[in-house]
Coordinates of N, CA, C and O in Angstrom, one line a residue:
X1 N -11.4 41.2 24.8 CA -11.5 39.8 25.0 C -10.1 38.9 25.0 O -9.7 39.1 23.7
X2 N -10.0 38.2 25.8 CA -8.5 37.4 25.8 C -8.7 36.5 24.6 O -9.8 35.6 24.7
X3 N -7.6 36.0 24.1 CA -7.6 35.0 23.0 C -7.4 33.6 23.8 O -6.6 33.4 24.5
X4 N -8.2 32.6 23.2 CA -7.9 31.3 23.9 C -6.9 30.4 23.3 O -6.2 30.7 22.2
X5 N -6.2 29.9 24.1 CA -5.0 29.1 23.8 C -5.4 27.9 22.8 O -6.5 27.1 23.1
X6 N -4.6 27.6 21.7 CA -5.2 26.4 21.0 C -4.9 25.1 21.8 O -4.1 25.1 22.9
X7 N -5.4 24.3 21.5 CA -5.5 22.6 22.0 C -3.9 22.2 22.2 O -3.2 22.4 20.9
X8 N -3.6 21.7 23.0 CA -2.1 20.9 23.0 C -2.4 19.7 22.5 O -3.2 19.1 21.8
X9 N -1.1 18.8 22.4 CA -0.9 17.6 21.7 C -2.0 16.6 22.4 O -2.2 16.7 23.4
X10 N -2.3 15.6 21.5 CA -3.3 14.4 22.1 C -2.5 13.7 23.2 O -1.0 13.6 23.1
X11 N -3.5 13.6 24.4 CA -2.9 12.6 25.4 C -2.9 11.2 25.3 O -4.2 10.8 24.7
X12 N -2.3 10.6 25.8 CA -2.1 9.1 25.7 C -2.4 8.5 26.9 O -2.2 7.3 27.2
X13 N -3.2 9.2 27.5 CA -3.8 8.5 28.9 C -5.3 9.0 29.0 O -5.7 9.9 28.4
X14 N -5.8 8.4 29.9 CA -7.3 8.5 30.0 C -7.3 9.9 31.0 O -6.3 10.1 31.7
X15 N -8.3 10.8 30.9 CA -8.3 12.0 31.8 C -8.3 11.5 33.1 O -7.7 12.5 33.7
X16 N -9.0 10.4 33.5 CA -8.6 10.3 35.2 C -7.2 9.6 35.6 O -7.3 9.5 36.9
X17 N -6.4 9.4 34.5 CA -5.1 9.0 35.2 C -4.4 10.3 35.6 O -4.2 11.2 34.7
X18 N -3.5 10.1 36.8 CA -2.4 11.0 36.8 C -1.3 11.1 35.9 O -1.0 10.3 35.3
X19 N -0.9 12.2 35.7 CA 0.1 12.4 34.9 C 1.6 11.7 35.6 O 1.6 11.9 36.6
X20 N 2.4 11.2 34.8 CA 3.7 10.6 35.1 C 4.8 11.3 35.0 O 5.0 11.8 33.6
X21 N 5.7 11.2 35.6 CA 7.0 12.1 35.5 C 8.1 11.2 34.7 O 9.0 11.5 34.1
X22 N 7.7 9.9 34.5 CA 8.7 9.1 34.1 C 8.5 9.0 32.5 O 7.2 8.9 32.0
X23 N 9.4 8.9 31.8 CA 9.0 8.9 30.3 C 8.8 7.5 30.0 O 8.9 6.4 30.6
X24 N 8.2 7.4 29.0 CA 7.6 6.0 28.4 C 8.7 5.1 28.1 O 9.9 5.6 27.6
X25 N 8.7 3.9 28.3 CA 10.0 3.3 27.9 C 10.0 3.0 26.2 O 8.9 3.2 25.6
X26 N 11.3 3.0 25.8 CA 11.5 3.1 24.3 C 12.3 1.8 23.9 O 13.2 1.6 24.9
X27 N 12.1 1.1 23.0 CA 12.9 -0.2 22.5 C 13.5 0.2 21.1 O 12.8 0.9 20.3
X28 N 14.6 -0.2 21.1 CA 15.5 0.0 19.6 C 15.0 -1.2 18.9 O 15.6 -2.5 19.1
X29 N 14.4 -1.1 17.8 CA 13.7 -2.5 17.2 C 14.6 -2.4 15.9 O 14.2 -3.1 14.9
X30 N 15.6 -1.6 15.4 CA 16.2 -1.5 14.1 C 16.9 -2.9 13.9 O 16.4 -3.3 12.7
X31 N 17.4 -3.6 14.7 CA 17.9 -4.9 14.3 C 16.9 -6.0 13.8 O 16.7 -6.6 12.9
X32 N 15.6 -5.9 14.4 CA 14.6 -6.7 14.3 C 14.1 -6.3 12.8 O 13.6 -7.2 12.0
X33 N 13.8 -5.0 12.6 CA 13.5 -4.8 11.3 C 14.4 -5.0 10.4 O 14.0 -5.2 9.0
X34 N 15.7 -4.9 10.4 CA 16.6 -5.3 9.5 C 16.4 -6.8 9.2 O 16.6 -7.2 8.0
X35 N 16.3 -7.6 10.2 CA 16.2 -8.9 9.8 C 14.9 -9.3 9.0 O 15.0 -10.1 8.3
X36 N 13.8 -8.7 9.4 CA 12.7 -8.8 8.7 C 12.5 -8.4 7.4 O 12.3 -9.0 6.2
X37 N 13.2 -7.4 7.1 CA 13.6 -6.8 5.7 C 14.6 -7.7 4.8 O 14.1 -7.9 3.8
X38 N 15.3 -8.4 5.4 CA 16.3 -9.2 4.7 C 15.4 -10.3 4.2 O 16.0 -11.0 3.2
X39 N 14.5 -10.6 5.1 CA 14.0 -12.1 4.9 C 12.6 -11.7 3.6 O 12.3 -12.6 3.0
X40 N 12.1 -10.6 3.5 CA 11.3 -10.4 2.7 C 11.9 -10.1 1.2 O 12.7 -9.9 0.9
X41 N 10.7 -11.1 0.3 CA 11.5 -11.0 -1.1 C 11.3 -9.5 -1.8 O 10.4 -8.7 -1.4
X42 N 12.5 -9.4 -2.6 CA 12.4 -8.0 -3.2 C 11.4 -7.9 -4.4 O 11.3 -9.0 -5.2
X43 N 10.8 -6.8 -4.6 CA 9.8 -6.4 -5.7 C 10.8 -5.6 -6.7 O 10.6 -4.7 -6.7
X44 N 11.6 -6.4 -7.5 CA 12.4 -5.4 -8.4 C 11.5 -4.4 -9.2 O 12.3 -3.2 -9.6
X45 N 10.6 -4.7 -10.0 CA 9.8 -4.0 -10.9 C 9.4 -2.6 -9.9 O 9.0 -1.9 -10.5
X46 N 8.9 -2.8 -8.6 CA 8.4 -1.7 -8.0 C 9.5 -1.1 -7.4 O 9.1 0.1 -7.4
X47 N 10.8 -1.4 -7.3 CA 12.0 -0.6 -7.1 C 12.0 -0.1 -8.3 O 12.5 1.3 -8.3
X48 N 12.0 -0.5 -9.7 CA 12.1 0.2 -11.0 C 11.4 1.4 -11.0 O 11.9 2.7 -11.4
X49 N 10.3 1.0 -10.6 CA 8.9 2.0 -10.9 C 9.4 3.1 -9.8 O 8.7 4.3 -10.1
X50 N 9.7 2.7 -8.7 CA 10.0 4.1 -7.7 C 10.8 4.8 -8.3 O 10.8 6.2 -8.3
X51 N 12.0 4.3 -8.6 CA 13.1 5.2 -9.1 C 12.9 5.9 -10.4 O 13.2 7.2 -10.4
X52 N 12.0 5.4 -11.4 CA 11.7 6.2 -12.5 C 10.9 7.3 -11.9 O 10.9 8.2 -12.6
X53 N 9.9 7.3 -11.1 CA 9.2 8.3 -10.4 C 9.9 9.3 -9.9 O 9.3 10.4 -9.9
X54 N 10.9 8.8 -9.3 CA 11.9 9.9 -8.4 C 12.5 10.8 -9.7 O 12.8 11.8 -9.4
X55 N 13.0 10.1 -10.7 CA 13.5 10.7 -11.8 C 12.4 11.9 -12.5 O 13.0 13.2 -12.4
X56 N 11.3 11.5 -12.6 CA 10.3 12.4 -13.4 C 10.2 13.4 -12.0 O 9.7 14.4 -12.5
X57 N 9.7 13.2 -10.7 CA 9.9 14.2 -9.7 C 11.0 15.2 -10.0 O 10.5 16.5 -9.6
X58 N 12.2 14.7 -10.0 CA 13.1 15.5 -9.9 C 13.2 16.6 -11.2 O 13.8 17.6 -11.1
X59 N 12.8 16.1 -12.4 CA 12.8 17.0 -13.3 C 12.0 18.2 -13.2 O 12.1 19.3 -14.0
X60 N 10.9 17.9 -12.5 CA 9.7 19.0 -12.3 C 10.1 19.7 -11.0 O 9.6 20.7 -10.7
X61 N 11.3 19.4 -10.4 CA 11.6 20.2 -9.0 C 12.1 21.7 -9.4 O 13.0 21.9 -9.8
X62 N 11.1 22.6 -9.0 CA 11.5 24.1 -8.9 C 12.8 24.5 -8.0 O 13.2 25.6 -8.3
X63 N 12.9 23.9 -7.0 CA 13.8 24.2 -5.9 C 15.1 23.9 -6.2 O 16.1 24.2 -5.3
X64 N 15.5 22.9 -7.2 CA 16.9 22.4 -7.5 C 17.4 23.3 -8.8 O 16.4 23.4 -9.8
X65 N 18.6 23.5 -8.7 CA 19.0 24.1 -9.9 C 19.3 22.8 -11.1 O 19.3 21.8 -10.9
X66 N 19.4 23.3 -12.1 CA 19.7 21.9 -13.4 C 20.6 21.1 -13.1 O 20.5 19.8 -13.2
X67 N 22.1 21.6 -12.7 CA 23.0 20.9 -12.1 C 22.7 19.9 -11.0 O 23.0 18.8 -11.0
X68 N 21.9 20.4 -10.2 CA 21.7 19.9 -8.9 C 20.9 18.5 -9.5 O 20.8 17.2 -9.0
X69 N 19.8 18.8 -10.5 CA 18.7 18.0 -10.9 C 19.5 16.8 -11.6 O 19.3 15.6 -11.5
X70 N 20.5 17.2 -12.4 CA 21.2 16.3 -13.4 C 22.0 15.1 -12.6 O 22.4 14.1 -12.8
X71 N 22.6 15.9 -11.7 CA 23.4 14.9 -10.4 C 22.4 14.0 -9.8 O 22.9 12.9 -9.9
X72 N 21.5 14.3 -9.3 CA 20.6 13.4 -8.7 C 19.9 12.3 -9.6 O 19.9 11.2 -9.3
X73 N 19.6 13.0 -10.9 CA 19.0 12.0 -11.8 C 20.2 11.0 -12.5 O 19.8 9.7 -12.3
X74 N 21.3 11.3 -12.3 CA 22.5 10.4 -12.7 C 22.6 9.7 -11.6 O 23.0 8.2 -11.8
X75 N 22.6 9.8 -10.4 CA 22.5 8.9 -9.3 C 21.4 7.9 -9.4 O 21.6 6.4 -9.2
X76 N 20.3 8.2 -9.8 CA 19.0 7.4 -9.8 C 19.0 6.1 -11.0 O 19.0 5.2 -10.7
X77 N 19.7 6.9 -12.2 CA 20.1 6.0 -13.2 C 21.2 5.0 -13.0 O 20.8 4.0 -13.4
X78 N 22.1 5.3 -12.0 CA 23.0 4.2 -11.6 C 22.2 3.2 -10.7 O 22.7 1.9 -11.1
X79 N 21.4 3.4 -10.1 CA 20.7 2.4 -9.3 C 19.8 1.8 -10.1 O 19.6 0.2 -10.1
X80 N 19.3 2.4 -11.0 CA 18.4 1.6 -12.2 C 19.3 0.7 -12.8 O 19.0 -0.5 -13.0
X81 N 20.5 1.0 -13.2 CA 21.5 0.3 -13.8 C 21.7 -1.3 -13.1 O 21.9 -2.4 -13.4
X82 N 22.2 -0.9 -11.8 CA 22.4 -1.8 -10.9 C 21.0 -2.8 -10.7 O 21.2 -4.1 -10.7
X83 N 19.6 -2.3 -10.9 CA 18.8 -3.2 -10.7 C 18.6 -4.2 -12.1 O 18.4 -5.4 -12.0
X84 N 19.1 -3.7 -13.2 CA 19.0 -4.1 -14.5 C 20.1 -5.3 -14.3 O 19.6 -6.4 -14.9
X85 N 21.4 -5.1 -13.7 CA 22.4 -6.2 -13.7 C 21.8 -7.3 -13.1 O 22.3 -8.3 -13.0
X86 N 21.2 -7.0 -11.8 CA 20.6 -8.2 -10.9 C 19.7 -8.8 -11.6 O 19.5 -10.2 -11.2
X87 N 18.8 -8.3 -12.3 CA 17.9 -8.7 -12.8 C 17.2 -8.5 -14.2 O 16.3 -7.7 -14.4
X88 N 17.9 -8.7 -15.1 CA 18.0 -8.5 -16.5 C 16.8 -8.7 -17.5 O 16.1 -8.2 -18.2
X89 N 16.1 -9.7 -17.0 CA 14.8 -10.4 -17.7 C 13.6 -9.8 -17.2 O 12.6 -10.0 -18.0
X90 N 13.4 -8.9 -16.3 CA 12.0 -8.5 -15.8 C 11.9 -7.2 -16.2 O 11.1 -6.5 -15.5
X91 N 12.8 -6.5 -17.0 CA 12.6 -5.2 -17.4 C 11.3 -4.9 -18.0 O 11.0 -5.7 -18.8
X92 N 10.5 -3.8 -17.8 CA 9.3 -3.6 -18.6 C 9.5 -2.6 -19.8 O 10.4 -1.9 -20.0

């Protein structure tokens, strides 16, 4: 008995539409997203919490050596120090 083929990727067209040989149009929206990001207010407390969680994740990472962990943690602590300099009053 032959094995059946697994289903392919989902289709972005209706079953009755013919397949197109032309690729879908692609737009580069990096500049637009950069402008939006620049306008958005920063949540430094969320940034601080994110960096702290990354430090905790690194401590338990079994795929890194002790020196790799320490190097990465040191870099994250530098980022935390920069946040503290920018906004010293909102530390938890």
